[in-house]
PDB file of N, CA, C and O in Angstrom:
ATOM      1  N   MET L   1      18.439 -14.894   9.162  1.00  0.00           N
ATOM      2  CA  MET L   1      17.431 -15.172   8.152  1.00  0.00           C
ATOM      3  C   MET L   1      16.370 -14.069   8.181  1.00  0.00           C
ATOM      4  O   MET L   1      15.905 -13.669   9.230  1.00  0.00           O
ATOM      5  N   ALA L   2      16.009 -13.595   7.003  1.00  0.00           N
ATOM      6  CA  ALA L   2      15.009 -12.532   6.894  1.00  0.00           C
ATOM      7  C   ALA L   2      13.615 -13.090   7.146  1.00  0.00           C
ATOM      8  O   ALA L   2      13.288 -14.196   6.733  1.00  0.00           O
ATOM      9  N   SER L   3      12.797 -12.306   7.823  1.00  0.00           N
ATOM     10  CA  SER L   3      11.427 -12.728   8.094  1.00  0.00           C
ATOM     11  C   SER L   3      10.528 -12.369   6.920  1.00  0.00           C
ATOM     12  O   SER L   3      10.905 -11.615   6.027  1.00  0.00           O
ATOM     13  N   VAL L   4       9.313 -12.894   6.939  1.00  0.00           N
ATOM     14  CA  VAL L   4       8.334 -12.578   5.910  1.00  0.00           C
ATOM     15  C   VAL L   4       8.101 -11.077   5.863  1.00  0.00           C
ATOM     16  O   VAL L   4       7.991 -10.483   4.788  1.00  0.00           O
ATOM     17  N   ARG L   5       8.050 -10.439   7.014  1.00  0.00           N
ATOM     18  CA  ARG L   5       7.812  -8.988   7.063  1.00  0.00           C
ATOM     19  C   ARG L   5       8.963  -8.189   6.476  1.00  0.00           C
ATOM     20  O   ARG L   5       8.784  -7.055   6.076  1.00  0.00           O
ATOM     21  N   ASP L   6      10.151  -8.781   6.431  1.00  0.00           N
ATOM     22  CA  ASP L   6      11.284  -8.105   5.808  1.00  0.00           C
ATOM     23  C   ASP L   6      11.214  -8.202   4.283  1.00  0.00           C
ATOM     24  O   ASP L   6      11.679  -7.318   3.583  1.00  0.00           O
ATOM     25  N   LYS L   7      10.632  -9.268   3.778  1.00  0.00           N
ATOM     26  CA  LYS L   7      10.619  -9.533   2.339  1.00  0.00           C
ATOM     27  C   LYS L   7       9.347  -9.087   1.620  1.00  0.00           C
ATOM     28  O   LYS L   7       9.371  -8.836   0.423  1.00  0.00           O
ATOM     29  N   TYR L   8       8.233  -9.029   2.340  1.00  0.00           N
ATOM     30  CA  TYR L   8       6.946  -8.787   1.702  1.00  0.00           C
ATOM     31  C   TYR L   8       6.151  -7.720   2.445  1.00  0.00           C
ATOM     32  O   TYR L   8       6.355  -7.496   3.623  1.00  0.00           O
ATOM     33  N   ARG L   9       5.210  -7.112   1.722  1.00  0.00           N
ATOM     34  CA  ARG L   9       4.318  -6.136   2.333  1.00  0.00           C
ATOM     35  C   ARG L   9       2.888  -6.431   1.911  1.00  0.00           C
ATOM     36  O   ARG L   9       2.624  -6.717   0.746  1.00  0.00           O
ATOM     37  N   PHE L  10       1.995  -6.348   2.860  1.00  0.00           N
ATOM     38  CA  PHE L  10       0.568  -6.498   2.599  1.00  0.00           C
ATOM     39  C   PHE L  10      -0.033  -5.113   2.428  1.00  0.00           C
ATOM     40  O   PHE L  10       0.242  -4.218   3.221  1.00  0.00           O
ATOM     41  N   VAL L  11      -0.845  -4.939   1.410  1.00  0.00           N
ATOM     42  CA  VAL L  11      -1.527  -3.666   1.172  1.00  0.00           C
ATOM     43  C   VAL L  11      -3.020  -3.966   1.169  1.00  0.00           C
ATOM     44  O   VAL L  11      -3.495  -4.760   0.358  1.00  0.00           O
ATOM     45  N   TYR L  12      -3.744  -3.342   2.083  1.00  0.00           N
ATOM     46  CA  TYR L  12      -5.183  -3.568   2.214  1.00  0.00           C
ATOM     47  C   TYR L  12      -6.027  -2.485   1.549  1.00  0.00           C
ATOM     48  O   TYR L  12      -7.233  -2.600   1.500  1.00  0.00           O
ATOM     49  N   GLU L  13      -5.398  -1.434   1.056  1.00  0.00           N
ATOM     50  CA  GLU L  13      -6.125  -0.357   0.377  1.00  0.00           C
ATOM     51  C   GLU L  13      -6.046  -0.594  -1.135  1.00  0.00           C
ATOM     52  O   GLU L  13      -4.954  -0.555  -1.713  1.00  0.00           O
ATOM     53  N   ILE L  14      -7.187  -0.822  -1.757  1.00  0.00           N
ATOM     54  CA  ILE L  14      -7.213  -1.116  -3.192  1.00  0.00           C
ATOM     55  C   ILE L  14      -6.605   0.031  -3.990  1.00  0.00           C
ATOM     56  O   ILE L  14      -5.816  -0.195  -4.916  1.00  0.00           O
ATOM     57  N   GLN L  15      -6.945   1.270  -3.659  1.00  0.00           N
ATOM     58  CA  GLN L  15      -6.424   2.419  -4.408  1.00  0.00           C
ATOM     59  C   GLN L  15      -4.909   2.547  -4.250  1.00  0.00           C
ATOM     60  O   GLN L  15      -4.211   2.913  -5.192  1.00  0.00           O
ATOM     61  N   LYS L  16      -4.402   2.230  -3.072  1.00  0.00           N
ATOM     62  CA  LYS L  16      -2.951   2.267  -2.860  1.00  0.00           C
ATOM     63  C   LYS L  16      -2.281   1.196  -3.697  1.00  0.00           C
ATOM     64  O   LYS L  16      -1.245   1.450  -4.333  1.00  0.00           O
ATOM     65  N   ALA L  17      -2.854  -0.003  -3.749  1.00  0.00           N
ATOM     66  CA  ALA L  17      -2.294  -1.080  -4.565  1.00  0.00           C
ATOM     67  C   ALA L  17      -2.298  -0.681  -6.039  1.00  0.00           C
ATOM     68  O   ALA L  17      -1.325  -0.927  -6.766  1.00  0.00           O
ATOM     69  N   LYS L  18      -3.376  -0.038  -6.491  1.00  0.00           N
ATOM     70  CA  LYS L  18      -3.444   0.422  -7.883  1.00  0.00           C
ATOM     71  C   LYS L  18      -2.362   1.461  -8.160  1.00  0.00           C
ATOM     72  O   LYS L  18      -1.744   1.465  -9.228  1.00  0.00           O
ATOM     73  N   TYR L  19      -2.145   2.350  -7.213  1.00  0.00           N
ATOM     74  CA  TYR L  19      -1.106   3.367  -7.384  1.00  0.00           C
ATOM     75  C   TYR L  19       0.265   2.715  -7.495  1.00  0.00           C
ATOM     76  O   TYR L  19       1.058   3.055  -8.376  1.00  0.00           O
ATOM     77  N   ILE L  20       0.544   1.779  -6.625  1.00  0.00           N
ATOM     78  CA  ILE L  20       1.836   1.084  -6.650  1.00  0.00           C
ATOM     79  C   ILE L  20       2.007   0.358  -7.985  1.00  0.00           C
ATOM     80  O   ILE L  20       3.068   0.424  -8.603  1.00  0.00           O
ATOM     81  N   ARG L  21       0.950  -0.278  -8.456  1.00  0.00           N
ATOM     82  CA  ARG L  21       1.009  -0.950  -9.761  1.00  0.00           C
ATOM     83  C   ARG L  21       1.238   0.045 -10.889  1.00  0.00           C
ATOM     84  O   ARG L  21       1.911  -0.272 -11.872  1.00  0.00           O
ATOM     85  N   SER L  22       0.677   1.246 -10.768  1.00  0.00           N
ATOM     86  CA  SER L  22       0.864   2.263 -11.815  1.00  0.00           C
ATOM     87  C   SER L  22       2.329   2.675 -11.934  1.00  0.00           C
ATOM     88  O   SER L  22       2.739   3.241 -12.948  1.00  0.00           O
ATOM     89  N   LYS L  23       3.099   2.382 -10.911  1.00  0.00           N
ATOM     90  CA  LYS L  23       4.532   2.672 -10.911  1.00  0.00           C
ATOM     91  C   LYS L  23       5.340   1.504 -11.467  1.00  0.00           C
ATOM     92  O   LYS L  23       6.569   1.487 -11.389  1.00  0.00           O
ATOM     93  N   GLY L  24       4.644   0.498 -12.010  1.00  0.00           N
ATOM     94  CA  GLY L  24       5.316  -0.640 -12.636  1.00  0.00           C
ATOM     95  C   GLY L  24       5.677  -1.764 -11.687  1.00  0.00           C
ATOM     96  O   GLY L  24       6.469  -2.639 -12.033  1.00  0.00           O
ATOM     97  N   ILE L  25       5.094  -1.743 -10.506  1.00  0.00           N
ATOM     98  CA  ILE L  25       5.398  -2.770  -9.500  1.00  0.00           C
ATOM     99  C   ILE L  25       4.204  -3.707  -9.404  1.00  0.00           C
ATOM    100  O   ILE L  25       3.105  -3.288  -9.038  1.00  0.00           O
ATOM    101  N   GLU L  26       4.408  -4.953  -9.749  1.00  0.00           N
ATOM    102  CA  GLU L  26       3.319  -5.931  -9.742  1.00  0.00           C
ATOM    103  C   GLU L  26       3.222  -6.616  -8.387  1.00  0.00           C
ATOM    104  O   GLU L  26       4.240  -6.849  -7.721  1.00  0.00           O
ATOM    105  N   PHE L  27       2.002  -6.955  -8.003  1.00  0.00           N
ATOM    106  CA  PHE L  27       1.821  -7.706  -6.763  1.00  0.00           C
ATOM    107  C   PHE L  27       2.028  -9.192  -7.034  1.00  0.00           C
ATOM    108  O   PHE L  27       1.924  -9.653  -8.167  1.00  0.00           O
ATOM    109  N   ILE L  28       2.312  -9.921  -5.972  1.00  0.00           N
ATOM    110  CA  ILE L  28       2.509 -11.363  -6.070  1.00  0.00           C
ATOM    111  C   ILE L  28       1.160 -12.068  -6.137  1.00  0.00           C
ATOM    112  O   ILE L  28       0.950 -12.968  -6.939  1.00  0.00           O
ATOM    113  N   THR L  29       0.261 -11.628  -5.272  1.00  0.00           N
ATOM    114  CA  THR L  29      -1.067 -12.229  -5.250  1.00  0.00           C
ATOM    115  C   THR L  29      -2.075 -11.246  -4.680  1.00  0.00           C
ATOM    116  O   THR L  29      -1.711 -10.321  -3.959  1.00  0.00           O
ATOM    117  N   LYS L  30      -3.308 -11.473  -5.024  1.00  0.00           N
ATOM    118  CA  LYS L  30      -4.439 -10.745  -4.453  1.00  0.00           C
ATOM    119  C   LYS L  30      -5.273 -11.816  -3.768  1.00  0.00           C
ATOM    120  O   LYS L  30      -5.552 -12.863  -4.358  1.00  0.00           O
ATOM    121  N   ALA L  31      -5.653 -11.576  -2.522  1.00  0.00           N
ATOM    122  CA  ALA L  31      -6.366 -12.599  -1.773  1.00  0.00           C
ATOM    123  C   ALA L  31      -7.327 -11.959  -0.790  1.00  0.00           C
ATOM    124  O   ALA L  31      -7.396 -10.739  -0.670  1.00  0.00           O
ATOM    125  N   LYS L  32      -8.052 -12.812  -0.089  1.00  0.00           N
ATOM    126  CA  LYS L  32      -9.006 -12.362   0.915  1.00  0.00           C
ATOM    127  C   LYS L  32      -8.562 -12.906   2.267  1.00  0.00           C
ATOM    128  O   LYS L  32      -8.288 -14.098   2.405  1.00  0.00           O
ATOM    129  N   HIS L  33      -8.495 -12.036   3.257  1.00  0.00           N
ATOM    130  CA  HIS L  33      -8.122 -12.434   4.615  1.00  0.00           C
ATOM    131  C   HIS L  33      -9.164 -13.420   5.142  1.00  0.00           C
ATOM    132  O   HIS L  33     -10.368 -13.176   5.047  1.00  0.00           O
ATOM    133  N   SER L  34      -8.711 -14.513   5.689  1.00  0.00           N
ATOM    134  CA  SER L  34      -9.624 -15.585   6.104  1.00  0.00           C
ATOM    135  C   SER L  34     -10.558 -15.201   7.252  1.00  0.00           C
ATOM    136  O   SER L  34     -11.672 -15.715   7.332  1.00  0.00           O
ATOM    137  N   LYS L  35     -10.135 -14.297   8.113  1.00  0.00           N
ATOM    138  CA  LYS L  35     -10.978 -13.923   9.254  1.00  0.00           C
ATOM    139  C   LYS L  35     -11.808 -12.667   9.012  1.00  0.00           C
ATOM    140  O   LYS L  35     -12.933 -12.568   9.479  1.00  0.00           O
ATOM    141  N   THR L  36     -11.246 -11.703   8.269  1.00  0.00           N
ATOM    142  CA  THR L  36     -11.939 -10.420   8.095  1.00  0.00           C
ATOM    143  C   THR L  36     -12.625 -10.272   6.738  1.00  0.00           C
ATOM    144  O   THR L  36     -13.395  -9.344   6.552  1.00  0.00           O
ATOM    145  N   ASP L  37     -12.316 -11.162   5.823  1.00  0.00           N
ATOM    146  CA  ASP L  37     -12.821 -11.088   4.441  1.00  0.00           C
ATOM    147  C   ASP L  37     -12.333  -9.849   3.703  1.00  0.00           C
ATOM    148  O   ASP L  37     -12.849  -9.510   2.644  1.00  0.00           O
ATOM    149  N   SER L  38     -11.334  -9.158   4.230  1.00  0.00           N
ATOM    150  CA  SER L  38     -10.770  -7.992   3.561  1.00  0.00           C
ATOM    151  C   SER L  38      -9.853  -8.439   2.425  1.00  0.00           C
ATOM    152  O   SER L  38      -9.063  -9.366   2.583  1.00  0.00           O
ATOM    153  N   ILE L  39      -9.968  -7.771   1.289  1.00  0.00           N
ATOM    154  CA  ILE L  39      -9.087  -8.036   0.162  1.00  0.00           C
ATOM    155  C   ILE L  39      -7.726  -7.411   0.470  1.00  0.00           C
ATOM    156  O   ILE L  39      -7.643  -6.303   0.987  1.00  0.00           O
ATOM    157  N   PHE L  40      -6.658  -8.133   0.145  1.00  0.00           N
ATOM    158  CA  PHE L  40      -5.317  -7.572   0.277  1.00  0.00           C
ATOM    159  C   PHE L  40      -4.465  -7.974  -0.909  1.00  0.00           C
ATOM    160  O   PHE L  40      -4.781  -8.911  -1.635  1.00  0.00           O
ATOM    161  N   PHE L  41      -3.404  -7.214  -1.093  1.00  0.00           N
ATOM    162  CA  PHE L  41      -2.429  -7.468  -2.145  1.00  0.00           C
ATOM    163  C   PHE L  41      -1.093  -7.713  -1.466  1.00  0.00           C
ATOM    164  O   PHE L  41      -0.742  -6.999  -0.530  1.00  0.00           O
ATOM    165  N   LEU L  42      -0.367  -8.703  -1.942  1.00  0.00           N
ATOM    166  CA  LEU L  42       0.942  -9.018  -1.387  1.00  0.00           C
ATOM    167  C   LEU L  42       1.999  -8.589  -2.392  1.00  0.00           C
ATOM    168  O   LEU L  42       1.994  -9.027  -3.546  1.00  0.00           O
ATOM    169  N   PHE L  43       2.879  -7.695  -1.953  1.00  0.00           N
ATOM    170  CA  PHE L  43       3.974  -7.203  -2.783  1.00  0.00           C
ATOM    171  C   PHE L  43       5.295  -7.664  -2.195  1.00  0.00           C
ATOM    172  O   PHE L  43       5.445  -7.766  -0.975  1.00  0.00           O
ATOM    173  N   GLU L  44       6.256  -7.897  -3.066  1.00  0.00           N
ATOM    174  CA  GLU L  44       7.616  -8.135  -2.598  1.00  0.00           C
ATOM    175  C   GLU L  44       8.204  -6.771  -2.250  1.00  0.00           C
ATOM    176  O   GLU L  44       8.064  -5.809  -3.010  1.00  0.00           O
ATOM    177  N   TRP L  45       8.843  -6.660  -1.096  1.00  0.00           N
ATOM    178  CA  TRP L  45       9.422  -5.391  -0.691  1.00  0.00           C
ATOM    179  C   TRP L  45      10.636  -5.084  -1.561  1.00  0.00           C
ATOM    180  O   TRP L  45      11.461  -5.940  -1.857  1.00  0.00           O
ATOM    181  N   SER L  46      10.724  -3.840  -1.974  1.00  0.00           N
ATOM    182  CA  SER L  46      11.895  -3.323  -2.681  1.00  0.00           C
ATOM    183  C   SER L  46      11.942  -1.826  -2.408  1.00  0.00           C
ATOM    184  O   SER L  46      10.975  -1.241  -1.909  1.00  0.00           O
ATOM    185  N   GLU L  47      13.049  -1.220  -2.751  1.00  0.00           N
ATOM    186  CA  GLU L  47      13.143   0.229  -2.582  1.00  0.00           C
ATOM    187  C   GLU L  47      12.114   0.931  -3.460  1.00  0.00           C
ATOM    188  O   GLU L  47      11.526   1.931  -3.050  1.00  0.00           O
ATOM    189  N   GLU L  48      11.861   0.391  -4.653  1.00  0.00           N
ATOM    190  CA  GLU L  48      10.869   0.975  -5.550  1.00  0.00           C
ATOM    191  C   GLU L  48       9.469   0.873  -4.942  1.00  0.00           C
ATOM    192  O   GLU L  48       8.680   1.814  -5.014  1.00  0.00           O
ATOM    193  N   PHE L  49       9.167  -0.295  -4.362  1.00  0.00           N
ATOM    194  CA  PHE L  49       7.875  -0.457  -3.685  1.00  0.00           C
ATOM    195  C   PHE L  49       7.744   0.572  -2.575  1.00  0.00           C
ATOM    196  O   PHE L  49       6.722   1.248  -2.451  1.00  0.00           O
ATOM    197  N   GLN L  50       8.779   0.684  -1.751  1.00  0.00           N
ATOM    198  CA  GLN L  50       8.721   1.595  -0.607  1.00  0.00           C
ATOM    199  C   GLN L  50       8.534   3.029  -1.051  1.00  0.00           C
ATOM    200  O   GLN L  50       7.756   3.785  -0.461  1.00  0.00           O
ATOM    201  N   LYS L  51       9.214   3.421  -2.123  1.00  0.00           N
ATOM    202  CA  LYS L  51       9.079   4.780  -2.639  1.00  0.00           C
ATOM    203  C   LYS L  51       7.637   5.041  -3.082  1.00  0.00           C
ATOM    204  O   LYS L  51       7.055   6.075  -2.737  1.00  0.00           O
ATOM    205  N   ALA L  52       7.055   4.107  -3.831  1.00  0.00           N
ATOM    206  CA  ALA L  52       5.678   4.272  -4.297  1.00  0.00           C
ATOM    207  C   ALA L  52       4.703   4.308  -3.125  1.00  0.00           C
ATOM    208  O   ALA L  52       3.788   5.136  -3.096  1.00  0.00           O
ATOM    209  N   ALA L  53       4.888   3.425  -2.143  1.00  0.00           N
ATOM    210  CA  ALA L  53       4.010   3.388  -0.973  1.00  0.00           C
ATOM    211  C   ALA L  53       4.125   4.687  -0.174  1.00  0.00           C
ATOM    212  O   ALA L  53       3.116   5.240   0.276  1.00  0.00           O
ATOM    213  N   ASP L  54       5.337   5.191  -0.025  1.00  0.00           N
ATOM    214  CA  ASP L  54       5.554   6.450   0.694  1.00  0.00           C
ATOM    215  C   ASP L  54       4.921   7.627  -0.046  1.00  0.00           C
ATOM    216  O   ASP L  54       4.347   8.526   0.576  1.00  0.00           O
ATOM    217  N   GLU L  55       5.031   7.627  -1.387  1.00  0.00           N
ATOM    218  CA  GLU L  55       4.409   8.686  -2.183  1.00  0.00           C
ATOM    219  C   GLU L  55       2.895   8.689  -1.959  1.00  0.00           C
ATOM    220  O   GLU L  55       2.287   9.739  -1.770  1.00  0.00           O
ATOM    221  N   TRP L  56       2.288   7.497  -1.984  1.00  0.00           N
ATOM    222  CA  TRP L  56       0.842   7.377  -1.769  1.00  0.00           C
ATOM    223  C   TRP L  56       0.465   7.913  -0.390  1.00  0.00           C
ATOM    224  O   TRP L  56      -0.473   8.691  -0.249  1.00  0.00           O
ATOM    225  N   ASP L  57       1.212   7.482   0.616  1.00  0.00           N
ATOM    226  CA  ASP L  57       0.915   7.918   1.982  1.00  0.00           C
ATOM    227  C   ASP L  57       1.028   9.439   2.105  1.00  0.00           C
ATOM    228  O   ASP L  57       0.189  10.079   2.746  1.00  0.00           O
ATOM    229  N   MET L  58       2.038  10.029   1.461  1.00  0.00           N
ATOM    230  CA  MET L  58       2.224  11.476   1.528  1.00  0.00           C
ATOM    231  C   MET L  58       1.071  12.194   0.820  1.00  0.00           C
ATOM    232  O   MET L  58       0.568  13.208   1.319  1.00  0.00           O
ATOM    233  N   MET L  59       0.629  11.668  -0.308  1.00  0.00           N
ATOM    234  CA  MET L  59      -0.507  12.286  -1.012  1.00  0.00           C
ATOM    235  C   MET L  59      -1.754  12.255  -0.139  1.00  0.00           C
ATOM    236  O   MET L  59      -2.513  13.220  -0.091  1.00  0.00           O
ATOM    237  N   LYS L  60      -1.978  11.154   0.559  1.00  0.00           N
ATOM    238  CA  LYS L  60      -3.160  11.032   1.418  1.00  0.00           C
ATOM    239  C   LYS L  60      -3.073  12.008   2.596  1.00  0.00           C
ATOM    240  O   LYS L  60      -4.062  12.612   2.981  1.00  0.00           O
ATOM    241  N   ILE L  61      -1.891  12.159   3.170  1.00  0.00           N
ATOM    242  CA  ILE L  61      -1.704  13.111   4.274  1.00  0.00           C
ATOM    243  C   ILE L  61      -1.980  14.529   3.785  1.00  0.00           C
ATOM    244  O   ILE L  61      -2.679  15.306   4.441  1.00  0.00           O
ATOM    245  N   GLN L  62      -1.447  14.863   2.611  1.00  0.00           N
ATOM    246  CA  GLN L  62      -1.657  16.206   2.066  1.00  0.00           C
ATOM    247  C   GLN L  62      -3.131  16.451   1.770  1.00  0.00           C
ATOM    248  O   GLN L  62      -3.637  17.549   2.006  1.00  0.00           O
ATOM    249  N   GLU L  63      -3.829  15.433   1.268  1.00  0.00           N
ATOM    250  CA  GLU L  63      -5.267  15.573   1.021  1.00  0.00           C
ATOM    251  C   GLU L  63      -6.012  15.851   2.323  1.00  0.00           C
ATOM    252  O   GLU L  63      -6.869  16.726   2.381  1.00  0.00           O
ATOM    253  N   ARG L  64      -5.681  15.093   3.367  1.00  0.00           N
ATOM    254  CA  ARG L  64      -6.347  15.275   4.655  1.00  0.00           C
ATOM    255  C   ARG L  64      -6.056  16.666   5.226  1.00  0.00           C
ATOM    256  O   ARG L  64      -6.952  17.309   5.770  1.00  0.00           O
ATOM    257  N   MET L  65      -4.830  17.117   5.081  1.00  0.00           N
ATOM    258  CA  MET L  65      -4.464  18.443   5.592  1.00  0.00           C
ATOM    259  C   MET L  65      -5.197  19.518   4.808  1.00  0.00           C
ATOM    260  O   MET L  65      -5.656  20.511   5.382  1.00  0.00           O
ATOM    261  N   GLY L  66      -5.332  19.341   3.498  1.00  0.00           N
ATOM    262  CA  GLY L  66      -6.044  20.304   2.675  1.00  0.00           C
ATOM    263  C   GLY L  66      -7.505  20.353   3.051  1.00  0.00           C
ATOM    264  O   GLY L  66      -8.109  21.425   3.140  1.00  0.00           O
ATOM    265  N   GLN L  67      -8.114  19.204   3.298  1.00  0.00           N
ATOM    266  CA  GLN L  67      -9.516  19.165   3.702  1.00  0.00           C
ATOM    267  C   GLN L  67      -9.683  19.805   5.057  1.00  0.00           C
ATOM    268  O   GLN L  67     -10.651  20.525   5.295  1.00  0.00           O
ATOM    269  N   HIS L  68      -8.755  19.555   5.951  1.00  0.00           N
ATOM    270  CA  HIS L  68      -8.837  20.150   7.293  1.00  0.00           C
ATOM    271  C   HIS L  68      -8.736  21.668   7.195  1.00  0.00           C
ATOM    272  O   HIS L  68      -9.474  22.386   7.841  1.00  0.00           O
ATOM    273  N   GLY L  69      -7.809  22.140   6.342  1.00  0.00           N
ATOM    274  CA  GLY L  69      -7.623  23.592   6.181  1.00  0.00           C
ATOM    275  C   GLY L  69      -8.843  24.272   5.609  1.00  0.00           C
ATOM    276  O   GLY L  69      -9.110  25.419   5.904  1.00  0.00           O
ATOM    277  N   GLN L  70      -9.631  23.552   4.801  1.00  0.00           N
ATOM    278  CA  GLN L  70     -10.819  24.137   4.197  1.00  0.00           C
ATOM    279  C   GLN L  70     -11.932  24.347   5.215  1.00  0.00           C
ATOM    280  O   GLN L  70     -12.802  25.160   5.030  1.00  0.00           O
ATOM    281  N   ARG L  71     -11.907  23.597   6.309  1.00  0.00           N
ATOM    282  CA  ARG L  71     -12.946  23.713   7.339  1.00  0.00           C
ATOM    283  C   ARG L  71     -12.738  24.924   8.228  1.00  0.00           C
ATOM    284  O   ARG L  71     -13.642  25.389   8.850  1.00  0.00           O
ATOM    285  N   ASP L  72     -11.507  25.402   8.302  1.00  0.00           N
ATOM    286  CA  ASP L  72     -11.209  26.518   9.208  1.00  0.00           C
ATOM    287  C   ASP L  72     -11.822  27.802   8.751  1.00  0.00           C
ATOM    288  O   ASP L  72     -12.019  28.135   7.652  1.00  0.00           O
TER     289      ASP L  72
END
């Protein structure tokens, strides 16, 4: 039996959730964590979701590397 972590993904970054949505992937719900009060989005995992999430992560890494390179 698949676990919740196999079927769903929590996204705590609002901009990342917006990016994923811009790729045509809708979230299941938007909620607030009961202990931290952090807003999160719950997405159903799919290959399309993973591709969009990976693209976002790669863009953020490249931004950080570019900023780091500018300091040198």
